[in-house]
Short mmCIF file of C-alpha atoms and ligand atoms in Angstrom, two decimals:
data_model
loop_
_atom_site.label_atom_id
_atom_site.label_comp_id
_atom_site.label_asym_id
_atom_site.label_seq_id
_atom_site.Cartn_x
_atom_site.Cartn_y
_atom_site.Cartn_z
CA MET Y 1 9.33 3.00 4.01
CA LEU Y 2 9.65 5.64 1.35
CA PRO Y 3 12.79 7.60 0.61
CA ALA Y 4 10.92 10.63 1.88
CA SER Y 5 13.12 11.83 4.69
CA SER Y 6 16.42 11.45 2.90
CA SER Y 7 15.38 13.23 -0.27
CA LEU Y 8 13.63 15.93 1.72
CA SER Y 9 16.63 16.67 3.88
CA SER Y 10 18.86 16.81 0.83
CA LEU Y 11 16.61 19.58 -0.39
CA SER Y 12 17.35 21.71 2.63
CA ASN Y 13 19.91 23.71 0.76
CA SER Y 14 17.17 24.87 -1.50
CA LEU Y 15 18.82 28.02 -2.75
CA THR Y 16 21.73 26.12 -4.25
CA LEU Y 17 19.32 23.79 -5.96
CA LEU Y 18 17.26 26.66 -7.30
CA LEU Y 19 20.42 28.25 -8.68
CA LEU Y 20 21.41 24.94 -10.21
CA ILE Y 21 18.04 24.61 -11.91
CA CYS Y 22 18.27 28.15 -13.25
CA THR Y 23 21.73 27.41 -14.58
CA LEU Y 24 20.46 24.25 -16.21
CA LEU Y 25 17.62 26.22 -17.75
CA LEU Y 26 19.88 28.88 -19.15
CA THR Y 27 22.41 26.48 -20.53
CA SER Y 28 20.09 23.78 -21.81
CA PRO Y 29 19.99 23.32 -25.57
CA SER Y 30 16.59 24.48 -26.72
CA ASN Y 31 15.81 21.31 -28.61
CA ALA Y 32 16.57 18.86 -25.79
CA LEU Y 33 13.21 18.48 -24.10
CA LYS Y 34 9.95 20.26 -24.52
CA TYR Y 35 9.69 21.14 -20.83
CA PRO Y 36 12.99 21.15 -18.95
CA PHE Y 37 11.20 20.94 -15.61
CA HIS Y 38 7.73 20.56 -14.29
CA PRO Y 39 6.41 22.95 -11.59
CA ARG Y 40 5.59 20.06 -9.26
CA ASP Y 41 9.16 18.77 -9.36
CA ILE Y 42 10.66 21.87 -7.83
CA LEU Y 43 7.82 22.78 -5.49
CA PRO Y 44 9.81 22.17 -2.30
CA VAL Y 45 12.38 24.80 -3.23
CA LEU Y 46 9.89 27.56 -4.03
CA PRO Y 47 8.95 30.20 -1.45
CA ARG Y 48 5.95 29.16 0.64
CA GLN Y 49 3.63 31.84 -0.71
CA VAL Y 50 4.11 30.36 -4.16
CA SER Y 51 4.29 26.66 -3.35
CA TRP Y 52 1.38 26.37 -0.90
CA PRO Y 53 -1.43 27.23 -3.30
CA ILE Y 54 0.00 24.66 -5.74
CA LEU Y 55 0.31 22.06 -2.99
CA ASN Y 56 -3.27 22.70 -1.94
CA ALA Y 57 -4.40 21.95 -5.46
CA LEU Y 58 -3.05 18.43 -5.14
CA ASN Y 59 -5.48 15.85 -3.86
CA GLY Y 60 -3.82 14.87 -0.60
CA ALA Y 61 -4.39 11.29 0.44
CA ALA Y 62 -5.97 10.36 -2.90
CA ASP Y 63 -2.52 10.77 -4.43
CA LEU Y 64 -1.42 7.75 -2.45
CA LEU Y 65 -3.61 5.46 -4.51
CA PRO Y 66 -1.32 3.50 -6.79
CA ALA Y 67 -2.49 2.78 -10.34
CA PHE Y 68 -2.10 -0.73 -11.69
CA VAL Y 69 -0.14 -0.53 -14.94
CA GLY Y 70 0.33 -4.20 -15.72
CA SER Y 71 2.02 -7.42 -14.69
CA ALA Y 72 5.11 -9.05 -16.10
CA SER Y 73 5.21 -12.83 -16.39
CA ASP Y 74 6.09 -15.65 -18.77
CA GLN Y 75 2.55 -15.51 -20.10
CA THR Y 76 2.17 -11.78 -20.53
CA GLY Y 77 5.58 -11.15 -22.12
CA THR Y 78 6.59 -7.50 -22.19
CA VAL Y 79 4.16 -4.95 -20.73
CA GLU Y 80 4.17 -1.29 -21.75
CA TRP Y 81 2.62 1.78 -20.12
CA LYS Y 82 2.83 5.55 -19.75
CA GLY Y 83 4.19 6.82 -16.44
CA ALA Y 84 3.61 10.06 -14.55
CA CYS Y 85 7.02 11.32 -15.64
CA PHE Y 86 8.52 8.83 -18.07
CA TYR Y 87 6.08 8.45 -20.94
CA GLN Y 88 7.47 5.20 -22.36
CA ASN Y 89 8.01 2.26 -20.08
CA GLN Y 90 8.43 -1.46 -20.56
CA ALA Y 91 8.84 -4.36 -18.18
CA TRP Y 92 9.55 -8.04 -18.59
CA MET Y 93 10.39 -10.89 -16.26
CA GLU Y 94 13.41 -13.17 -16.39
CA PHE Y 95 13.50 -16.29 -14.23
CA HIS Y 96 16.85 -17.46 -12.86
CA ASN Y 97 18.35 -19.73 -10.27
CA LYS Y 98 21.20 -17.67 -8.81
CA SER Y 99 20.28 -18.80 -5.32
CA GLY Y 100 20.35 -22.49 -6.27
CA SER Y 101 17.10 -22.94 -4.36
CA GLU Y 102 14.24 -25.24 -5.21
CA PHE Y 103 12.20 -22.66 -7.12
CA GLY Y 104 14.93 -20.14 -7.96
CA GLY Y 105 14.25 -16.41 -8.25
CA GLY Y 106 13.82 -13.80 -10.93
CA THR Y 107 14.76 -10.40 -12.26
CA LEU Y 108 12.19 -7.83 -13.27
CA HIS Y 109 13.61 -5.64 -16.03
CA ILE Y 110 12.17 -2.16 -16.31
CA LYS Y 111 13.09 0.17 -19.12
CA VAL Y 112 12.01 3.78 -18.66
CA SER Y 113 12.41 6.45 -21.32
CA ASP Y 114 10.92 9.61 -22.78
CA ALA Y 115 10.95 11.77 -19.63
CA HIS Y 116 8.74 14.85 -19.75
CA SER Y 117 11.23 16.81 -17.67
CA TRP Y 118 14.77 16.60 -16.28
CA THR Y 119 13.84 16.77 -12.66
CA CYS Y 120 11.06 14.26 -12.38
CA MET Y 121 11.03 10.81 -10.96
CA ASP Y 122 8.55 7.93 -11.14
CA LEU Y 123 7.72 5.95 -8.04
CA TYR Y 124 6.57 2.34 -8.31
CA VAL Y 125 5.21 -0.39 -6.07
CA PHE Y 126 5.76 -4.03 -7.08
CA ALA Y 127 3.71 -6.78 -5.57
CA THR Y 128 3.02 -10.50 -5.55
CA PRO Y 129 0.57 -11.94 -3.01
CA TYR Y 130 3.64 -12.79 -0.93
CA ARG Y 131 5.61 -9.54 -0.90
CA VAL Y 132 5.43 -5.84 -1.63
CA THR Y 133 8.42 -3.70 -2.53
CA TRP Y 134 8.95 -0.30 -4.12
CA ASP Y 135 11.51 1.59 -6.19
CA TYR Y 136 11.84 4.92 -7.99
CA TYR Y 137 13.42 5.83 -11.29
CA PHE Y 138 15.17 9.03 -12.12
CA LEU Y 139 17.22 8.12 -15.19
CA SER Y 140 16.13 7.02 -18.64
CA ARG Y 141 17.66 3.58 -18.90
CA GLU Y 142 17.10 -0.05 -18.05
CA HIS Y 143 16.64 -0.83 -14.36
CA THR Y 144 16.31 -4.18 -12.65
CA LEU Y 145 14.50 -5.39 -9.57
CA GLU Y 146 15.88 -8.60 -8.06
CA PHE Y 147 13.83 -11.36 -6.48
CA ASN Y 148 16.61 -13.53 -5.11
CA GLU Y 149 14.44 -16.43 -4.19
CA TRP Y 150 10.68 -17.02 -4.42
CA GLU Y 151 8.97 -17.64 -1.10
CA GLY Y 152 7.99 -21.11 -2.27
CA LYS Y 153 6.08 -23.07 -4.86
CA LEU Y 154 2.98 -20.89 -4.56
CA GLU Y 155 4.79 -17.61 -5.26
CA TYR Y 156 6.84 -19.22 -8.05
CA GLU Y 157 3.71 -20.51 -9.78
CA TYR Y 158 1.85 -17.26 -9.22
CA VAL Y 159 4.61 -15.20 -10.84
CA LYS Y 160 5.02 -17.74 -13.69
CA ASN Y 161 1.33 -17.49 -14.55
CA LYS Y 162 0.14 -14.10 -13.38
CA GLY Y 163 3.38 -12.18 -12.97
CA VAL Y 164 4.63 -9.44 -10.67
CA SER Y 165 2.06 -6.65 -10.47
CA ILE Y 166 3.36 -3.17 -11.16
CA PHE Y 167 1.69 -0.11 -9.64
CA LEU Y 168 2.54 3.50 -10.42
CA MET Y 169 2.24 6.22 -7.79
CA GLN Y 170 0.41 8.60 -10.11
CA ALA Y 171 1.19 11.74 -8.16
CA GLY Y 172 4.92 11.31 -8.74
CA MET Y 173 7.46 11.78 -5.97
CA LEU Y 174 6.27 15.11 -4.64
CA GLY Y 175 2.57 14.36 -4.67
CA THR Y 176 3.27 11.11 -2.87
CA LEU Y 177 5.36 12.87 -0.22
CA GLU Y 178 2.67 15.47 0.28
CA ALA Y 179 0.02 12.77 0.58
CA LEU Y 180 2.15 10.93 3.10
CA TRP Y 181 2.08 14.04 5.23
CA ASP Y 182 -1.69 13.44 5.52
CA VAL Y 183 -1.31 9.74 6.13
CA PHE Y 184 1.76 9.47 8.36
CA PRO Y 185 -0.05 10.37 11.64
CA LEU Y 186 -2.45 7.45 11.08
CA PHE Y 187 0.39 5.06 11.89
CA THR Y 188 1.58 6.63 15.13
CA ASN Y 189 0.57 4.65 18.16
CA THR Y 190 -0.61 7.64 20.18
CA GLY Y 191 -3.76 9.55 21.04
CA TRP Y 192 -2.82 11.85 18.19
CA GLY Y 193 -2.75 8.85 15.83
CA GLU Y 194 -6.13 7.70 17.12
CA ASN Y 195 -7.68 11.12 16.53
CA SER Y 196 -6.04 11.28 13.10
CA ASN Y 197 -7.62 7.96 12.15
CA ILE Y 198 -11.04 9.03 13.35
CA GLY Y 199 -10.59 12.40 11.61
CA PHE Y 200 -9.50 10.70 8.36
CA LEU Y 201 -12.54 8.38 8.29
CA LYS Y 202 -14.86 11.28 9.06
CA LYS Y 203 -13.34 13.53 6.40
CA HIS Y 204 -13.03 10.98 3.62
CA MET Y 205 -15.90 8.60 4.35
CA GLY Y 206 -18.32 10.58 6.50
CA ALA Y 207 -18.02 7.83 9.12
CA SER Y 208 -18.39 8.86 12.72
CA PHE Y 209 -17.24 7.00 15.80
CA GLU Y 210 -19.16 7.82 18.93
CA GLN Y 211 -17.91 6.64 22.26
CA ARG Y 212 -20.30 4.31 24.05
CA PRO Y 213 -21.46 5.25 27.51
CA GLU Y 214 -19.82 3.29 30.28
CA PRO Y 215 -19.75 0.56 31.50
CA TRP Y 216 -17.85 -0.81 28.50
CA PHE Y 217 -19.04 -4.30 29.08
CA THR Y 218 -21.42 -6.51 27.11
CA ASN Y 219 -23.18 -9.09 29.16
CA VAL Y 220 -24.19 -11.70 26.60
CA THR Y 221 -23.99 -15.44 27.09
CA VAL Y 222 -23.31 -18.01 24.36
CA GLU Y 223 -26.97 -19.11 24.59
CA GLU Y 224 -28.13 -15.65 23.53
CA ILE Y 225 -26.17 -15.72 20.26
CA HIS Y 226 -28.21 -16.54 17.14
CA SER Y 227 -27.31 -17.69 13.68
CA GLY Y 228 -26.38 -14.66 11.60
CA ASP Y 229 -25.24 -12.47 14.50
CA PHE Y 230 -22.53 -10.29 13.10
CA LEU Y 231 -19.44 -9.06 14.93
CA ALA Y 232 -17.30 -6.24 13.60
CA VAL Y 233 -14.00 -5.01 14.93
CA SER Y 234 -12.40 -1.78 13.83
CA LYS Y 235 -8.88 -0.77 14.79
CA ILE Y 236 -8.23 2.94 14.89
CA ARG Y 237 -4.85 3.08 16.54
CA GLY Y 238 -1.31 1.82 15.94
CA ARG Y 239 0.38 0.48 12.82
CA TRP Y 240 -2.48 -1.84 11.87
CA GLY Y 241 -4.99 0.82 12.75
CA GLY Y 242 -3.46 3.03 10.06
CA PHE Y 243 -3.53 0.21 7.52
CA GLU Y 244 -7.13 -0.56 8.40
CA THR Y 245 -8.11 3.07 7.95
CA LEU Y 246 -6.63 3.15 4.45
CA GLU Y 247 -8.17 -0.24 3.69
CA LYS Y 248 -11.60 0.99 4.75
CA TRP Y 249 -11.19 4.12 2.71
CA VAL Y 250 -10.26 2.40 -0.56
CA THR Y 251 -12.78 -0.44 -0.22
CA GLY Y 252 -15.61 1.51 1.36
CA ALA Y 253 -15.81 -0.92 4.29
CA TYR Y 254 -16.58 0.33 7.78
CA ALA Y 255 -15.01 -2.54 9.68
CA GLY Y 256 -11.57 -4.03 9.56
CA HIS Y 257 -12.36 -7.49 10.78
CA THR Y 258 -15.66 -9.33 10.83
CA ALA Y 259 -17.15 -12.59 12.04
CA VAL Y 260 -20.54 -14.23 11.61
CA CYS Y 261 -21.98 -16.64 14.16
CA LEU Y 262 -23.75 -19.73 12.88
CA ARG Y 263 -25.50 -22.58 14.68
CA ASP Y 264 -25.51 -26.02 13.13
CA SER Y 265 -28.49 -28.42 13.24
CA GLU Y 266 -27.39 -29.60 16.68
CA GLY Y 267 -27.30 -26.07 17.98
CA LYS Y 268 -23.53 -25.98 18.25
CA LEU Y 269 -22.12 -22.49 17.74
CA TRP Y 270 -19.65 -21.79 14.92
CA VAL Y 271 -17.91 -18.60 13.94
CA GLY Y 272 -16.86 -17.72 10.40
CA GLU Y 273 -14.10 -15.20 10.68
CA SER Y 274 -12.69 -12.99 7.93
CA GLY Y 275 -9.03 -13.55 7.24
CA HIS Y 276 -6.36 -14.17 4.68
CA GLU Y 277 -6.84 -16.44 1.74
CA ASN Y 278 -4.43 -19.33 2.00
CA ASP Y 279 -4.48 -22.29 -0.36
CA GLU Y 280 -2.36 -24.30 2.02
CA VAL Y 281 -4.96 -24.54 4.77
CA LYS Y 282 -6.39 -28.05 4.69
CA LEU Y 283 -9.89 -29.04 5.65
CA THR Y 284 -8.59 -31.07 8.60
CA ASP Y 285 -6.82 -27.96 9.96
CA LEU Y 286 -10.04 -26.01 9.70
CA LEU Y 287 -12.01 -28.66 11.55
CA THR Y 288 -9.56 -28.97 14.42
CA CYS Y 289 -9.21 -25.19 14.72
CA CYS Y 290 -12.93 -24.77 15.26
CA ASP Y 291 -13.10 -26.51 18.58
CA SER Y 292 -11.91 -23.29 20.16
CA MET Y 293 -14.51 -21.12 18.43
CA GLU Y 294 -16.81 -20.74 21.41
CA LEU Y 295 -13.90 -19.26 23.24
CA ILE Y 296 -13.26 -16.79 20.43
CA VAL Y 297 -16.87 -15.63 20.47
CA GLN Y 298 -16.67 -15.01 24.17
CA ARG Y 299 -13.43 -13.08 23.73
CA PHE Y 300 -15.04 -11.02 20.97
CA LEU Y 301 -17.98 -10.16 23.17
CA LEU Y 302 -15.71 -9.01 25.93
CA ILE Y 303 -14.04 -6.62 23.53
CA PHE Y 304 -17.35 -4.94 22.72
C1 LIG G 401 18.02 -24.54 -8.84
O1 LIG G 401 19.24 -25.20 -8.55
C2 LIG G 401 19.15 -26.19 -7.54
C3 LIG G 401 20.55 -26.72 -7.26
O2 LIG G 401 21.28 -26.92 -8.41
C4 LIG G 401 18.19 -27.29 -8.01
O3 LIG G 401 18.05 -28.28 -7.01
C5 LIG G 401 16.81 -26.65 -8.30
O4 LIG G 401 15.92 -27.60 -8.81
C6 LIG G 401 16.96 -25.51 -9.29
N1 LIG G 401 15.67 -24.84 -9.39
C7 LIG G 401 15.13 -24.46 -10.56
C8 LIG G 401 13.81 -23.78 -10.48
O5 LIG G 401 15.67 -24.64 -11.63
C1 LIG G 402 -24.93 -10.57 33.49
O1 LIG G 402 -26.21 -11.06 33.30
C2 LIG G 402 -26.59 -12.06 34.25
C3 LIG G 402 -27.95 -12.60 33.89
O2 LIG G 402 -28.45 -12.11 32.71
C4 LIG G 402 -26.55 -11.50 35.65
O3 LIG G 402 -26.87 -12.50 36.60
C5 LIG G 402 -25.17 -10.94 35.93
O4 LIG G 402 -25.13 -10.30 37.18
C6 LIG G 402 -24.76 -9.94 34.86
N1 LIG G 402 -23.41 -9.50 35.09
C7 LIG G 402 -23.01 -8.24 35.05
C8 LIG G 402 -21.58 -7.97 35.31
O5 LIG G 402 -23.77 -7.35 34.77
#
């Protein structure tokens, strides 16, 4: 997802790079920039004895938390913020119809300037409720991010009114890479991934997962379920397991997915299940969907 592997492998010839940086240092005009490079930028090329103590001072997974810097829309006009590396940044949105589609698309213009060093890079995540994308900026100039076509009326209206949200990875490129090192195993669909997820939740949230004694079977009938009975499911393995772990960590939740059982005045069982917000779901859809709820409860109970 991130340009991690490619930029890391290009750093393999570290000696050449180190030489290049030294040359740059020696030949740079003294009045160009206050700090020609920042220690964190060149960490990967330093000898391990030097770079490890610096790496350990970074915050690990916490560096993966993006910071919201603003959103660019018709309403908000131009937004400005200070980046981790480029101190002066601006963004504004331009709507267009290059695709000739019903709602058209847009271009997000981002102007970055005033870098604190020559070697640094800012990493950004851009999001609407309908998509997430990322990009990084190395040069002081105007960059653009294309949205060829909005997903539909809802995304078009959202971006018109609320804009595209811009998040900065505060740790910069290196901090983010280092944090990913912590987080990558969470997404592997293996026993190692499972243990990493459990380890992560224990380390960062103090949450412990104890295995239940066998048999792993819950013998509960629909009649025994009361109003207010709460079901919680927590994934700790696979791609979604990794996402859930990070979600729990940033929100403080201990479960990924929850449901509450309710009985109406006639004693019929209903289940309210957590899920995605979706304005397009109509009441009639909801009512027809709920005929199968008893089945879902039974499936849930089998899982536990
Ligand atoms: C974009 O162009 C198409 C075709 O000309 C048109 O039908 C559509 O309404 C336009 N959309 C917008 C948002 O202007
Ligand atoms: C489940 O409970 C019922 C009655 O409570 C019992 O008859 C049945 O044998 C139980 N099943 C299992 C697998 O324990």
